[in-house]
Short mmCIF file of C-alpha atoms and ligand atoms in Angstrom, two decimals:
data_model
loop_
_atom_site.label_atom_id
_atom_site.label_comp_id
_atom_site.label_asym_id
_atom_site.label_seq_id
_atom_site.Cartn_x
_atom_site.Cartn_y
_atom_site.Cartn_z
CA MET A 18 10.28 -2.60 -13.10
CA THR A 19 7.46 -5.13 -13.18
CA ILE A 20 7.87 -8.31 -11.19
CA LYS A 21 5.67 -11.21 -12.10
CA PHE A 22 4.93 -13.80 -9.46
CA THR A 23 2.42 -16.55 -9.75
CA ARG A 24 0.42 -18.51 -7.25
CA ARG A 25 2.05 -21.77 -8.38
CA ALA A 26 5.59 -20.36 -7.96
CA ALA A 27 4.68 -19.10 -4.52
CA MET A 28 3.34 -22.49 -3.45
CA SER A 29 6.43 -24.38 -4.59
CA VAL A 30 8.69 -21.92 -2.76
CA LEU A 31 6.53 -22.31 0.30
CA ALA A 32 6.75 -26.10 0.19
CA ALA A 33 10.53 -25.96 -0.16
CA THR A 34 11.07 -23.52 2.67
CA SER A 35 8.48 -24.58 5.23
CA ILE A 36 10.76 -27.30 6.59
CA LEU A 37 13.62 -24.80 7.04
CA VAL A 38 11.39 -22.25 8.69
CA SER A 39 9.84 -24.66 11.15
CA ALA A 40 13.23 -26.22 11.91
CA SER A 41 14.64 -22.81 12.83
CA GLY A 42 11.53 -22.06 14.91
CA ALA A 43 13.07 -23.84 17.89
CA ALA A 44 15.89 -21.29 17.98
CA PHE A 45 13.37 -18.45 18.31
CA ALA A 46 11.81 -19.97 21.42
CA ALA A 47 15.07 -19.97 23.42
CA ASP A 48 15.97 -16.39 22.60
CA LYS A 49 14.12 -13.32 21.38
CA VAL A 50 12.14 -13.65 18.18
CA THR A 51 13.88 -11.71 15.42
CA LEU A 52 11.44 -9.78 13.27
CA ARG A 53 13.18 -8.20 10.28
CA MET A 54 10.70 -5.78 8.74
CA ALA A 55 11.29 -4.38 5.24
CA THR A 56 9.43 -1.47 3.68
CA SER A 57 9.93 0.79 0.69
CA GLY A 58 8.68 3.62 2.87
CA SER A 59 11.06 6.02 4.59
CA GLU A 60 11.94 5.98 8.28
CA THR A 61 9.83 9.14 8.78
CA ASP A 62 6.75 7.75 6.99
CA GLN A 63 3.92 7.47 9.55
CA ARG A 64 3.59 3.71 8.97
CA SER A 65 7.30 3.20 9.75
CA VAL A 66 7.05 5.52 12.75
CA ALA A 67 4.04 3.62 14.10
CA MET A 68 5.85 0.31 13.76
CA ALA A 69 8.99 1.63 15.49
CA GLU A 70 7.27 3.66 18.20
CA VAL A 71 4.14 1.63 18.91
CA PHE A 72 4.58 -1.94 17.63
CA ALA A 73 8.21 -2.52 18.68
CA PRO A 74 7.92 -1.27 22.30
CA MET A 75 4.76 -3.34 22.88
CA VAL A 76 6.57 -6.58 22.03
CA ALA A 77 10.07 -5.61 23.14
CA ASP A 78 10.26 -8.21 25.93
CA PHE A 79 10.32 -11.10 23.44
CA VAL A 80 10.91 -9.51 20.00
CA ASP A 81 14.08 -8.12 18.44
CA TYR A 82 12.54 -5.73 15.87
CA GLN A 83 14.88 -4.95 12.96
CA PRO A 84 13.39 -2.55 10.43
CA SER A 85 14.90 -1.59 7.06
CA TYR A 86 13.60 1.36 5.04
CA ASN A 87 13.52 2.80 1.51
CA GLY A 88 13.58 -0.59 -0.19
CA THR A 89 17.29 -0.85 0.62
CA ILE A 90 17.47 -4.52 1.62
CA PHE A 91 14.45 -5.79 -0.31
CA ALA A 92 13.38 -3.76 -3.37
CA GLN A 93 9.78 -2.60 -3.52
CA GLY A 94 7.56 -5.52 -4.50
CA THR A 95 10.00 -8.30 -3.54
CA GLU A 96 9.16 -8.46 0.18
CA LEU A 97 6.34 -11.03 0.02
CA ASP A 98 8.50 -13.44 -1.92
CA ALA A 99 11.26 -12.94 0.66
CA ILE A 100 8.87 -13.70 3.53
CA SER A 101 7.58 -16.74 1.70
CA ARG A 102 11.14 -18.03 1.30
CA GLY A 103 11.93 -17.42 4.98
CA ASN A 104 14.44 -14.61 4.23
CA LEU A 105 12.38 -11.92 5.92
CA GLU A 106 9.78 -11.95 8.70
CA MET A 107 7.66 -8.83 8.16
CA SER A 108 6.71 -6.16 5.65
CA ILE A 109 4.23 -3.39 5.05
CA THR A 110 2.67 -4.87 1.96
CA SER A 111 -0.06 -3.78 -0.43
CA ALA A 112 -3.10 -5.26 -2.14
CA GLN A 113 -1.35 -4.52 -5.45
CA GLU A 114 1.59 -6.73 -4.44
CA LEU A 115 -0.78 -9.46 -3.25
CA ALA A 116 -2.69 -9.24 -6.54
CA GLN A 117 0.52 -10.39 -8.26
CA PHE A 118 -0.02 -13.76 -6.58
CA PHE A 119 -3.77 -13.73 -6.09
CA PRO A 120 -5.65 -11.74 -8.77
CA GLU A 121 -8.76 -11.45 -6.57
CA PHE A 122 -6.86 -8.92 -4.38
CA SER A 123 -7.21 -6.45 -7.26
CA ILE A 124 -10.65 -5.63 -5.87
CA PHE A 125 -8.86 -3.67 -3.12
CA THR A 126 -6.73 -1.85 -5.73
CA ALA A 127 -9.64 -0.54 -7.78
CA GLY A 128 -10.24 3.19 -7.82
CA TYR A 129 -13.12 4.65 -5.85
CA VAL A 130 -14.00 1.40 -4.01
CA HIS A 131 -12.78 2.11 -0.47
CA GLN A 132 -14.40 5.31 0.77
CA ASP A 133 -12.25 6.29 3.74
CA ALA A 134 -10.01 4.98 6.52
CA ALA A 135 -12.93 3.66 8.60
CA HIS A 136 -14.29 1.78 5.58
CA GLN A 137 -10.90 0.07 5.11
CA VAL A 138 -10.96 -1.13 8.72
CA ALA A 139 -14.55 -2.35 8.42
CA VAL A 140 -13.68 -4.28 5.27
CA PHE A 141 -10.50 -5.79 6.75
CA ASN A 142 -12.32 -6.99 9.86
CA ASP A 143 -15.41 -8.24 8.04
CA PRO A 144 -15.90 -11.98 7.39
CA LEU A 145 -15.65 -11.17 3.66
CA MET A 146 -11.86 -10.94 4.23
CA ASP A 147 -11.58 -14.43 5.75
CA ALA A 148 -11.14 -16.24 2.44
CA PHE A 149 -8.61 -13.64 1.21
CA LYS A 150 -6.57 -13.94 4.42
CA ALA A 151 -6.72 -17.75 4.39
CA THR A 152 -5.47 -17.92 0.80
CA VAL A 153 -2.47 -15.69 1.55
CA GLU A 154 -1.69 -17.73 4.65
CA ASN A 155 -2.06 -21.15 3.07
CA ASP A 156 -0.60 -20.52 -0.38
CA LEU A 157 2.09 -17.94 0.41
CA GLY A 158 2.87 -18.52 4.09
CA VAL A 159 2.09 -14.91 4.97
CA LYS A 160 -0.32 -13.71 7.63
CA LEU A 161 -2.02 -10.32 7.25
CA LEU A 162 -2.18 -8.88 10.76
CA SER A 163 -3.77 -5.49 10.35
CA VAL A 164 -4.70 -2.82 7.82
CA MET A 165 -2.75 0.45 7.66
CA TYR A 166 -3.99 3.70 6.14
CA LEU A 167 -1.73 5.19 3.47
CA GLY A 168 -4.20 7.85 2.40
CA ARG A 169 -6.11 9.30 -0.55
CA ARG A 170 -3.94 9.21 -3.65
CA GLN A 171 -3.79 12.44 -5.62
CA VAL A 172 -2.31 13.29 -9.01
CA ASN A 173 0.88 15.36 -8.60
CA LEU A 174 2.29 17.01 -11.75
CA ARG A 175 5.43 18.87 -12.83
CA GLN A 176 3.63 21.25 -15.14
CA PRO A 177 2.05 24.39 -13.69
CA LYS A 178 -1.72 24.70 -13.84
CA ASP A 179 -1.66 27.44 -16.47
CA GLU A 180 0.03 24.97 -18.84
CA LEU A 181 -2.15 22.00 -17.93
CA THR A 182 -5.40 22.24 -15.99
CA VAL A 183 -6.90 18.87 -15.17
CA SER A 184 -10.65 18.76 -14.99
CA THR A 185 -11.54 15.35 -16.47
CA PRO A 186 -9.60 12.17 -17.35
CA ALA A 187 -9.33 13.44 -20.96
CA ASP A 188 -7.00 16.18 -19.70
CA LEU A 189 -4.49 13.54 -18.58
CA ALA A 190 -4.19 12.07 -22.10
CA GLY A 191 -0.52 11.63 -22.95
CA VAL A 192 0.62 12.59 -19.44
CA ASN A 193 3.48 10.29 -18.51
CA LEU A 194 2.39 9.40 -14.99
CA ARG A 195 4.70 7.32 -12.81
CA MET A 196 2.81 4.47 -11.16
CA PRO A 197 4.36 1.61 -9.14
CA GLY A 198 5.38 -1.43 -11.14
CA THR A 199 2.57 -3.95 -11.09
CA ASP A 200 -0.34 -4.61 -13.45
CA ALA A 201 -2.90 -3.38 -10.91
CA TRP A 202 -1.12 -0.04 -10.55
CA GLN A 203 -0.60 0.39 -14.27
CA PHE A 204 -4.27 -0.22 -14.92
CA LEU A 205 -5.22 2.43 -12.36
CA GLY A 206 -3.02 4.92 -14.24
CA LYS A 207 -4.78 4.05 -17.51
CA ALA A 208 -8.19 4.30 -15.89
CA LEU A 209 -7.30 7.84 -14.79
CA GLY A 210 -6.74 8.68 -18.47
CA ALA A 211 -2.94 8.97 -18.21
CA ALA A 212 -0.04 7.14 -19.87
CA PRO A 213 1.39 5.21 -16.89
CA THR A 214 5.10 4.44 -16.53
CA PRO A 215 6.20 1.72 -14.07
CA MET A 216 8.91 2.79 -11.66
CA SER A 217 9.86 1.91 -8.12
CA PHE A 218 9.24 4.46 -5.40
CA SER A 219 12.93 5.11 -4.73
CA GLU A 220 13.43 6.44 -8.28
CA VAL A 221 10.51 8.86 -8.35
CA TYR A 222 12.14 12.01 -6.96
CA THR A 223 14.94 11.92 -9.54
CA ALA A 224 12.54 11.09 -12.37
CA LEU A 225 10.40 14.09 -11.44
CA SER A 226 13.37 16.42 -11.14
CA THR A 227 14.84 15.43 -14.51
CA GLY A 228 11.50 15.33 -16.32
CA ALA A 229 11.74 11.61 -17.06
CA VAL A 230 8.08 11.53 -15.97
CA ASP A 231 5.42 14.26 -15.97
CA GLY A 232 4.03 13.33 -12.59
CA GLN A 233 3.23 10.73 -9.99
CA ASP A 234 0.34 9.83 -7.70
CA ASN A 235 0.51 9.45 -3.93
CA PRO A 236 -1.29 10.68 -0.82
CA LEU A 237 -0.32 14.17 0.42
CA PRO A 238 1.70 12.90 3.43
CA THR A 239 3.89 10.92 1.01
CA VAL A 240 4.26 13.91 -1.34
CA VAL A 241 5.62 15.85 1.63
CA ASP A 242 7.65 13.09 3.28
CA ALA A 243 9.40 12.23 -0.02
CA LYS A 244 9.78 15.94 -0.87
CA PHE A 245 8.07 15.52 -4.25
CA TYR A 246 6.69 19.05 -3.76
CA GLU A 247 10.22 20.36 -4.42
CA VAL A 248 10.09 19.09 -8.01
CA THR A 249 6.39 19.45 -8.93
CA LYS A 250 3.98 22.35 -9.46
CA GLN A 251 0.44 21.12 -8.93
CA ILE A 252 -1.76 18.62 -7.14
CA VAL A 253 -5.08 17.54 -8.61
CA LEU A 254 -7.25 16.24 -5.76
CA THR A 255 -8.66 13.21 -7.57
CA SER A 256 -8.70 11.03 -4.40
CA HIS A 257 -8.83 8.14 -6.87
CA LEU A 258 -7.70 5.49 -4.43
CA VAL A 259 -8.11 5.44 -0.65
CA ASP A 260 -4.92 3.45 -0.35
CA LEU A 261 -4.10 0.84 2.23
CA ASN A 262 -1.27 -1.40 3.29
CA TYR A 263 -1.25 -4.57 5.35
CA ILE A 264 1.12 -5.45 8.17
CA ALA A 265 2.36 -8.83 7.01
CA ILE A 266 4.24 -11.51 8.99
CA GLY A 267 5.64 -14.88 7.95
CA LYS A 268 3.56 -17.87 8.98
CA GLY A 269 6.74 -19.74 9.97
CA VAL A 270 7.80 -17.20 12.56
CA TRP A 271 4.18 -16.73 13.68
CA ASP A 272 3.81 -20.46 14.34
CA SER A 273 7.08 -20.47 16.28
CA MET A 274 5.59 -18.10 18.87
CA THR A 275 3.49 -19.08 21.87
CA GLU A 276 -0.20 -18.21 21.84
CA GLU A 277 0.44 -15.47 24.35
CA GLN A 278 3.18 -13.98 22.16
CA GLN A 279 0.94 -14.19 19.10
CA ALA A 280 -1.78 -12.29 20.96
CA LYS A 281 0.72 -9.58 21.92
CA VAL A 282 2.02 -9.28 18.34
CA GLN A 283 -1.55 -9.01 17.07
CA GLU A 284 -2.42 -6.38 19.67
CA ALA A 285 0.75 -4.40 18.87
CA ALA A 286 0.08 -4.52 15.12
CA ASP A 287 -3.48 -3.25 15.64
CA ALA A 288 -2.26 -0.48 17.93
CA ALA A 289 0.44 0.58 15.43
CA ALA A 290 -2.06 0.58 12.57
CA GLU A 291 -4.47 2.72 14.59
CA SER A 292 -1.79 5.17 15.66
CA GLY A 293 -0.42 5.50 12.11
CA ARG A 294 -3.95 5.94 10.75
CA GLN A 295 -4.75 8.84 13.09
CA LYS A 296 -1.45 10.59 12.34
CA GLN A 297 -1.82 10.11 8.60
CA LEU A 298 -5.40 11.46 8.66
CA GLN A 299 -4.25 14.50 10.60
CA LYS A 300 -1.42 15.12 8.13
CA GLU A 301 -3.79 14.87 5.17
CA GLU A 302 -5.87 17.63 6.77
CA GLU A 303 -2.92 19.91 7.42
CA LEU A 304 -0.85 19.48 4.32
CA VAL A 305 -2.96 21.30 1.72
CA SER A 306 -1.99 24.63 3.26
CA PHE A 307 1.66 23.54 3.62
CA LEU A 308 1.78 22.61 -0.08
CA LYS A 309 0.18 25.89 -1.10
CA GLU A 310 2.80 27.72 0.96
CA GLN A 311 5.44 25.85 -1.05
CA GLY A 312 3.96 27.37 -4.21
CA LEU A 313 1.97 24.39 -5.49
CA GLU A 314 -1.51 24.81 -6.90
CA VAL A 315 -3.91 22.39 -5.24
CA TYR A 316 -7.41 21.99 -6.64
CA GLU A 317 -10.30 19.59 -7.16
CA PRO A 318 -11.14 18.36 -10.65
CA ASP A 319 -14.55 17.14 -11.85
CA LEU A 320 -14.68 14.23 -9.40
CA ALA A 321 -17.80 12.68 -10.91
CA ALA A 322 -16.05 12.50 -14.29
CA PHE A 323 -13.05 10.70 -12.74
CA ARG A 324 -15.21 8.37 -10.66
CA ASP A 325 -17.43 7.41 -13.59
CA GLN A 326 -14.56 6.66 -15.95
CA VAL A 327 -12.45 4.77 -13.38
CA GLN A 328 -15.35 2.67 -12.08
CA SER A 329 -16.63 1.72 -15.50
CA MET A 330 -13.13 0.80 -16.74
CA TYR A 331 -12.64 -1.51 -13.76
CA LEU A 332 -16.01 -3.18 -14.16
CA GLU A 333 -15.27 -3.89 -17.83
CA SER A 334 -11.72 -5.09 -17.12
CA GLU A 335 -10.36 -8.61 -16.67
CA PHE A 336 -9.58 -7.64 -13.06
CA ALA A 337 -13.30 -7.63 -12.23
CA GLY A 338 -13.49 -11.17 -13.62
CA SER A 339 -11.27 -12.37 -10.74
CA TRP A 340 -13.37 -10.73 -8.01
CA PRO A 341 -15.31 -13.32 -6.00
CA GLU A 342 -19.06 -13.15 -6.52
CA GLY A 343 -20.83 -10.68 -4.27
CA VAL A 344 -17.71 -9.22 -2.60
CA LEU A 345 -17.93 -5.80 -4.27
CA GLU A 346 -21.52 -5.51 -3.05
CA LYS A 347 -20.45 -6.48 0.49
CA ILE A 348 -17.64 -3.89 0.43
CA ASN A 349 -20.07 -1.22 -0.77
CA ALA A 350 -22.57 -2.17 1.93
CA LEU A 351 -19.91 -1.57 4.60
CA GLY A 352 -19.44 2.01 3.41
CA ASN A 353 -21.60 5.07 3.86
C1 KDO B 27 4.26 4.04 -4.30
O1 KDO B 27 5.19 3.36 -4.74
O2 KDO B 27 3.79 5.00 -4.90
C2 KDO B 27 3.65 3.61 -2.98
O3 KDO B 27 2.82 4.64 -2.48
C3 KDO B 27 2.87 2.31 -3.14
C4 KDO B 27 2.45 1.76 -1.79
O4 KDO B 27 1.80 0.52 -1.90
C5 KDO B 27 3.64 1.64 -0.85
O5 KDO B 27 4.44 0.58 -1.25
C6 KDO B 27 4.40 2.94 -0.81
O6 KDO B 27 4.72 3.39 -2.11
C7 KDO B 27 5.74 2.84 -0.12
O7 KDO B 27 5.60 2.31 1.18
C8 KDO B 27 6.43 4.22 -0.04
O8 KDO B 27 5.61 5.13 0.66
#
């Protein structure tokens, strides 16, 4: 499913709802602030765990934290629109979802740009992000609080290695690879050399088990958490995207809080992001041996071949045309 939002649609929704949101702000002050948080991730995903076990307790004296998981209340990709309309307060969003509204966010969705978790944090906290954050706040009514580490995305296939060994992007030709349903994701699948199929996260396990798709891409902790290893045979360690998410909160509910409460929410979001990041990094380290024990073949392809193809396809794409002048160079300079 591909959902198309535009900046103009977002702004008109924001204008229509801002009165409602600020009017209801008074109610928050008297009682606890309700923060409904929606994610397509599971309850056991490290980002969800960090929000429930680190964020929520740190703000418990004035926040009623109400999480919902697995895209059950808001389907994957609809959360930002819901926040903008005042129907939801928080989500764990992605640069790919933001790129639906603001094409310049596709710079953070491009393969082989972010180098590692520390690089993501450096980029998020650098002044280069100020204009990105301000646009999301002003045009969509959403504040990006902190950056979360999802991990290095790897190609995970149903076929065993003796039937399909992936060394270069050419080996993925014709492989029906599930990618999430936005243009930025689909392009990444093409850049890897595969034939991408859009599908929401909640449908992936079944699609892999029935053979509706040949594979999917996600970081190892997600492959394990979602049990994709039960229905796949190999993992190609392409590390094509050091993937991130943002902790997002509605500007309406943010503005309804006192400065002291805002500072506590910010501190709690940063602490949750840091805790989730450390746990996710540790899992990435440990899970190769777990996956091998489950019978999967896990191996590295020709990484230079993947990097060269993916980077050159991005630079020649219309995505690169939306990247603000000089930002790619600044991102690269913050890396190793
Ligand atoms: C996915 O759909 O493959 C993806 O990994 C995309 C991410 O941006 C994020 O939405 C994630 O799913 C969900 O949180 C489930 O882990």
